[in-house]
């Protein structure tokens, strides 16, 4: 099946065609590094990771660029409140972000350009817009983009241009959807900026938020590229403004496919810093949840559907991943002879099912069904003693293959055996010997003894047993 994505720009599912065969240029709006990212943000980053991994699964070489917004209204405001130089303040959260994406097993992007390292490129881009008469300097010394000069303004978010009020200007980085107005490309310095400013042909100041993505994407991906992503809340004004800046400067179509993920919700509301209803990744780790479990929750629902975050979902993720872990352990323990043919056709079907589901606009929920079905049939064959070592190894290989996209199964992770008390282990060994000798009365008595000590014992084929704390 051919890869196809829902292109927000056209509001329809479209087959994916890369500009350069076999290669994908992808720009993903990254974090504003003024705080720890919350798991709503990570829904966007894990969605982008699954997209990236799926493209790789389909044989593309991906060049992903993710910006780090280390200067904007919020970073300046909070660094001043913390009485720290901007660079020192944002460095802490940049580092935290990289630690967090590692925890979530998010594949690193090829480039993480920081806004403050690209002021020169932003000034050059603003200069082009000035030279073309699309940007202008207002009385407040800020440089604005004149949306009246760009008739396509509003084409991504499909906003009503009737609402446009001539001459209305906005110089905050984020603004409401009904505030269609000229937006700031360069903000003249004012006292609230403290020592944060750069020299420019228009006086000292700093860039607006939107210009960084236009400048840095062309620096690292060229003037047109394949995919641009973000959360739905980024569509307006941020992505709309990015399109206006880039296309007004080059006169070319900037991005071919726009993909936006829906929000992670908490109790029916968007998880967000401003509402205060959020968990950071670190909050959840502190409660004992692992990166894999959190990732599993975030990738399990289709990216274009709202996802309500609950602790029940995390508990379910834990159970599911443990079941897979047990399956992998079981597959590893199978040593029977045979050519593996008993499971091969099933594996081929499930791989096809998985691939088709991912090709269909990243339908992760349908893709996971393939894993559950393969797990069921592998366990069933093993129960019947009808799975050979070759077959079991092929099952493991299939899961490794799925995990290239999912990044959550840790197929080869050796689960550290729980440390059981010595008396429990010796009772379990004695029971195992009794079973081998077909002394089932003794075996049952020993099982009861183990139970009294608060443990349960489960048997797997081949004399393998497993202890569990009750
Ligand atoms: P920000 O740091 O606010 O620019 O957000 C970084 C990324 O996270 C953007 O792509 C946002 O669209 C995305 N985002 C923010 N909140 C949520 C949420 N509750 N669910 C999904 N994505 C979100
Ligand atoms: Zn952006």
mmCIF file of C-alpha atoms in Angstrom, residues 7 14 34 41 59 61 65 92 114 124 132 173 188 190 209 216 218 262 267 348 354 408 416 419 434 463:
data_model
loop_
_atom_site.group_PDB
_atom_site.id
_atom_site.type_symbol
_atom_site.label_atom_id
_atom_site.label_comp_id
_atom_site.label_asym_id
_atom_site.label_seq_id
_atom_site.Cartn_x
_atom_site.Cartn_y
_atom_site.Cartn_z
ATOM 1 C CA UNK A 7 -2.819 16.997 4.436
ATOM 2 C CA UNK A 14 -3.453 12.369 -0.170
ATOM 3 C CA UNK A 34 11.108 28.160 29.306
ATOM 4 C CA UNK A 41 3.649 18.674 24.046
ATOM 5 C CA UNK A 59 12.480 3.241 3.003
ATOM 6 C CA UNK A 61 15.841 8.799 4.331
ATOM 7 C CA UNK A 65 14.713 19.792 11.592
ATOM 8 C CA UNK A 92 18.551 24.120 31.557
ATOM 9 C CA UNK A 114 18.247 27.326 18.294
ATOM 10 C CA UNK A 124 18.284 38.604 6.119
ATOM 11 C CA UNK A 132 9.779 43.680 -1.563
ATOM 12 C CA UNK A 173 4.005 36.020 19.799
ATOM 13 C CA UNK A 188 12.025 46.896 18.818
ATOM 14 C CA UNK A 190 11.767 47.838 25.207
ATOM 15 C CA UNK A 209 8.468 33.953 17.118
ATOM 16 C CA UNK A 216 15.763 28.124 9.907
ATOM 17 C CA UNK A 218 15.189 27.392 4.539
ATOM 18 C CA UNK A 262 -4.920 16.790 17.894
ATOM 19 C CA UNK A 267 -10.772 16.014 31.998
ATOM 20 C CA UNK A 348 3.563 -12.457 6.796
ATOM 21 C CA UNK A 354 0.707 -3.548 10.187
ATOM 22 C CA UNK A 408 8.119 0.914 22.799
ATOM 23 C CA UNK A 416 15.793 -8.235 35.307
ATOM 24 C CA UNK A 419 14.834 -10.972 43.561
ATOM 25 C CA UNK A 434 8.548 -33.105 42.245
ATOM 26 C CA UNK A 463 9.616 -27.270 33.021
#
